[in-house]
Amino acid sequence: MEAERHPTVPDAIGAMDRMIATMIVGQQEFARRFGLSVTDLVCFAYVLEAGNTPVTAGDLATRAHVTTGAITGVLNRLEGRGFVARKPDPADRRRVLVVAQPTAVEQAMTLYGPFYERLAELFGGYTPDELAVLTDWFTRAGDVARTFLEESR
Amino acid sequence: MEAERHPTVPDAIGAMDRMIATMIVGQQEFARRFGLSVTDLVCFAYVLEAGNTPVTAGDLATRAHVTTGAITGVLNRLEGRGFVARKPDPADRRRVLVVAQPTAVEQAMTLYGPFYERLAELFGGYTPDELAVLTDWFTRAGDVARTFLEESR
DNA sequence: CGGTAATGTCTTAGTAGCTAAGGAATCTAG
DNA sequence: CTAGATTCCTTAGCTACTAAGACATTACCG
């Protein structure tokens, strides 16, 4: 009678899988609508996430699992849209530092805002403890995936 | 002192975002390693998920947000690898039904198995109630994303 | 120091998978 | 029975990727 209340681990993985698949399609749709690639969005998110920590072109290649040649194109597109800027690294003139433009967050919100509102609504229905469980899982699952990726080189 | 135990909604969204970005890169890596595209994997997952419910080529196009022309390529690749089979729909001969091959799940496990093991390990550290919260969120977030996608047509 | 190796980004040529547009077969409605 | 929808496939063209290597710069090491 209460079977649904205690999902098994495979149940959880299945539900997660379907969610991830939908999110991937969603990202592709966001990217398409902005005339960017999914890789562009992944890189942009990483630059925003890094905040003041300097990010190099090579860091983006590592993170996004693409070649540095691909990153050249990514940066050209993101720079062309005014999302990021290339900055020479004074300490190592081979390097290209990538910094977010001041209006970047605002522009990202124009794109993602409506979707984030729906998510915020969803998250709002959870108790602080439940929210902590979710946030913790996001972090751990991200770490698991990242570790798995790094190992498979 | 306990600030970390009560993340805000923006905290949760941020953590989710980073997780999603990593999962996307991971899927791209899985796809690359199998000589398939991310769209192929999304479609394959949908066919597996549908189980015995018949899935048409057009369904996949709708679900993956690509054109039917792209699905032709997807099916050629998936069929070539023995993951799925095209089957004529006796009730409507324009349609192409897509069914998973008997060995499909097994093959999928060869690909995803090691990663799923890590996830299972992660999920194993949660209580049944926490697992229910997570599974519930996956379902709801997937629905939110799917609804959002459908509206933006 | 001075020469060689390693590093970081960009360039180029080639490839894969997508879209847009349209074709062919089939179904549906009047 | 016919006109219009629909379903999938085909084609041409485009975009973003890889692999390989050029170029500039830095690190290493005798």
Tab-separated table of C-alpha atoms in Angstrom, chain B:
chain	number	residue	atom	x	y	z
B	1	MET	CA	28.284	27.925	12.709
B	2	GLU	CA	25.638	25.722	11.164
B	3	ALA	CA	25.132	27.880	8.102
B	4	GLU	CA	25.994	24.994	5.806
B	5	ARG	CA	23.183	22.865	7.113
B	6	HIS	CA	20.485	25.131	5.818
B	7	PRO	CA	21.188	25.995	2.239
B	8	THR	CA	18.971	28.583	0.612
B	9	VAL	CA	17.007	27.938	-2.547
B	10	PRO	CA	19.641	29.766	-4.651
B	11	ASP	CA	22.291	27.580	-3.028
B	12	ALA	CA	20.349	24.530	-4.081
B	13	ILE	CA	19.894	25.810	-7.618
B	14	GLY	CA	23.592	26.601	-7.877
B	15	ALA	CA	24.609	23.155	-6.674
B	16	MET	CA	22.108	21.583	-9.025
B	17	ASP	CA	23.457	23.608	-11.907
B	18	ARG	CA	27.018	22.465	-11.356
B	19	MET	CA	25.847	18.879	-11.050
B	20	ILE	CA	23.856	19.098	-14.280
B	21	ALA	CA	26.806	20.637	-16.132
B	22	THR	CA	29.052	17.791	-15.011
B	23	MET	CA	26.459	15.183	-15.948
B	24	ILE	CA	26.155	16.715	-19.408
B	25	VAL	CA	29.899	16.488	-19.941
B	26	GLY	CA	29.747	12.935	-18.651
B	27	GLN	CA	27.043	11.987	-21.129
B	28	GLN	CA	29.068	13.532	-23.937
B	29	GLU	CA	31.992	11.411	-22.840
B	30	PHE	CA	29.891	8.236	-22.704
B	31	ALA	CA	28.530	9.031	-26.146
B	32	ARG	CA	31.965	9.714	-27.602
B	33	ARG	CA	33.320	6.482	-26.200
B	34	PHE	CA	30.511	4.528	-27.830
B	35	GLY	CA	30.729	6.313	-31.151
B	36	LEU	CA	27.250	7.722	-30.578
B	37	SER	CA	25.821	11.194	-30.085
B	38	VAL	CA	24.205	12.489	-26.917
B	39	THR	CA	20.931	12.543	-28.823
B	40	ASP	CA	21.377	8.842	-29.548
B	41	LEU	CA	21.721	8.128	-25.842
B	42	VAL	CA	18.718	10.279	-24.966
B	43	CYS	CA	16.621	8.403	-27.505
B	44	PHE	CA	17.910	5.018	-26.442
B	45	ALA	CA	17.109	5.791	-22.818
B	46	TYR	CA	13.615	6.790	-23.838
B	47	VAL	CA	13.070	3.549	-25.728
B	48	LEU	CA	14.276	1.526	-22.746
B	49	GLU	CA	12.146	3.565	-20.388
B	50	ALA	CA	9.060	3.024	-22.530
B	51	GLY	CA	9.479	-0.716	-22.187
B	52	ASN	CA	6.663	-2.456	-24.008
B	53	THR	CA	4.857	0.742	-24.893
B	54	PRO	CA	5.502	1.277	-28.589
B	55	VAL	CA	7.645	4.290	-29.440
B	56	THR	CA	7.567	5.848	-32.892
B	57	ALA	CA	10.321	7.742	-34.659
B	58	GLY	CA	8.205	10.860	-34.327
B	59	ASP	CA	7.925	10.378	-30.559
B	60	LEU	CA	11.690	10.419	-30.330
B	61	ALA	CA	11.890	13.592	-32.399
B	62	THR	CA	9.426	15.281	-30.055
B	63	ARG	CA	11.140	14.037	-26.937
B	64	ALA	CA	14.674	14.877	-28.020
B	65	HIS	CA	13.664	18.188	-29.621
B	66	VAL	CA	15.251	17.380	-32.938
B	67	THR	CA	13.824	17.040	-36.444
B	68	THR	CA	12.596	13.752	-37.832
B	69	GLY	CA	15.499	13.906	-40.266
B	70	ALA	CA	17.898	13.750	-37.344
B	71	ILE	CA	16.014	10.750	-35.937
B	72	THR	CA	16.666	8.838	-39.135
B	73	GLY	CA	20.359	9.110	-38.349
B	74	VAL	CA	19.827	8.268	-34.690
B	75	LEU	CA	17.944	5.079	-35.591
B	76	ASN	CA	20.498	4.084	-38.195
B	77	ARG	CA	23.251	4.318	-35.588
B	78	LEU	CA	21.303	2.603	-32.792
B	79	GLU	CA	20.139	-0.113	-35.148
B	80	GLY	CA	23.651	-0.566	-36.498
B	81	ARG	CA	24.908	-1.205	-32.970
B	82	GLY	CA	22.107	-3.671	-32.306
B	83	PHE	CA	20.550	-1.539	-29.575
B	84	VAL	CA	17.139	-1.147	-31.164
B	85	ALA	CA	15.211	-2.414	-34.156
B	86	ARG	CA	12.810	-0.680	-36.520
B	87	LYS	CA	9.484	-2.456	-36.771
B	88	PRO	CA	6.648	-1.555	-39.112
B	89	ASP	CA	3.428	-0.506	-37.416
B	90	PRO	CA	0.705	-2.811	-38.774
B	91	ALA	CA	-1.949	-0.248	-37.860
B	92	ASP	CA	-0.290	2.623	-39.737
B	93	ARG	CA	2.276	1.804	-42.326
B	94	ARG	CA	3.755	5.280	-42.380
B	95	ARG	CA	4.955	4.790	-38.851
B	96	VAL	CA	8.186	3.237	-37.698
B	97	LEU	CA	8.036	1.572	-34.324
B	98	VAL	CA	11.250	1.423	-32.384
B	99	VAL	CA	11.807	-1.498	-30.050
B	100	ALA	CA	14.764	-2.288	-27.821
B	101	GLN	CA	16.708	-5.399	-28.709
B	102	PRO	CA	16.787	-8.191	-26.098
B	103	THR	CA	20.454	-7.529	-25.382
B	104	ALA	CA	19.968	-3.762	-25.148
B	105	VAL	CA	19.779	-3.468	-21.370
B	106	GLU	CA	22.820	-5.668	-21.010
B	107	GLN	CA	24.765	-3.521	-23.475
B	108	ALA	CA	23.650	-0.357	-21.752
B	109	MET	CA	24.971	-1.785	-18.509
B	110	THR	CA	28.348	-2.456	-20.075
B	111	LEU	CA	28.465	1.243	-20.807
B	112	TYR	CA	26.840	2.736	-17.735
B	113	GLY	CA	27.414	-0.028	-15.207
B	114	PRO	CA	30.596	1.267	-13.584
B	115	PHE	CA	29.089	4.704	-13.195
B	116	TYR	CA	25.837	3.343	-11.826
B	117	GLU	CA	27.795	1.404	-9.240
B	118	ARG	CA	29.248	4.628	-7.935
B	119	LEU	CA	25.831	6.196	-7.862
B	120	ALA	CA	24.360	3.180	-6.100
B	121	GLU	CA	27.092	3.518	-3.503
B	122	LEU	CA	26.205	7.161	-3.049
B	123	PHE	CA	22.490	6.497	-2.797
B	124	GLY	CA	23.182	3.673	-0.372
B	125	GLY	CA	24.315	6.208	2.194
B	126	TYR	CA	20.876	7.733	2.487
B	127	THR	CA	17.958	6.661	4.656
B	128	PRO	CA	14.789	5.361	2.971
B	129	ASP	CA	13.060	8.661	3.732
B	130	GLU	CA	15.888	10.683	2.246
B	131	LEU	CA	15.905	8.431	-0.796
B	132	ALA	CA	12.205	9.100	-1.177
B	133	VAL	CA	12.838	12.843	-1.045
B	134	LEU	CA	15.504	12.557	-3.736
B	135	THR	CA	13.483	10.300	-6.014
B	136	ASP	CA	10.492	12.550	-5.626
B	137	TRP	CA	12.566	15.572	-6.533
B	138	PHE	CA	13.971	13.866	-9.649
B	139	THR	CA	10.464	13.152	-10.824
B	140	ARG	CA	9.181	16.641	-10.094
B	141	ALA	CA	12.204	18.429	-11.541
B	142	GLY	CA	11.950	16.300	-14.662
B	143	ASP	CA	8.297	17.252	-14.958
B	144	VAL	CA	9.118	20.938	-14.470
B	145	ALA	CA	11.749	20.805	-17.186
B	146	ARG	CA	9.524	18.839	-19.547
B	147	THR	CA	6.615	21.214	-19.030
B	148	PHE	CA	8.893	24.190	-19.550
B	149	LEU	CA	10.173	22.660	-22.770
B	150	GLU	CA	6.710	21.916	-24.080
B	151	GLU	CA	5.538	25.445	-23.395
B	152	SER	CA	8.433	26.973	-25.277
B	153	ARG	CA	7.477	25.778	-28.711
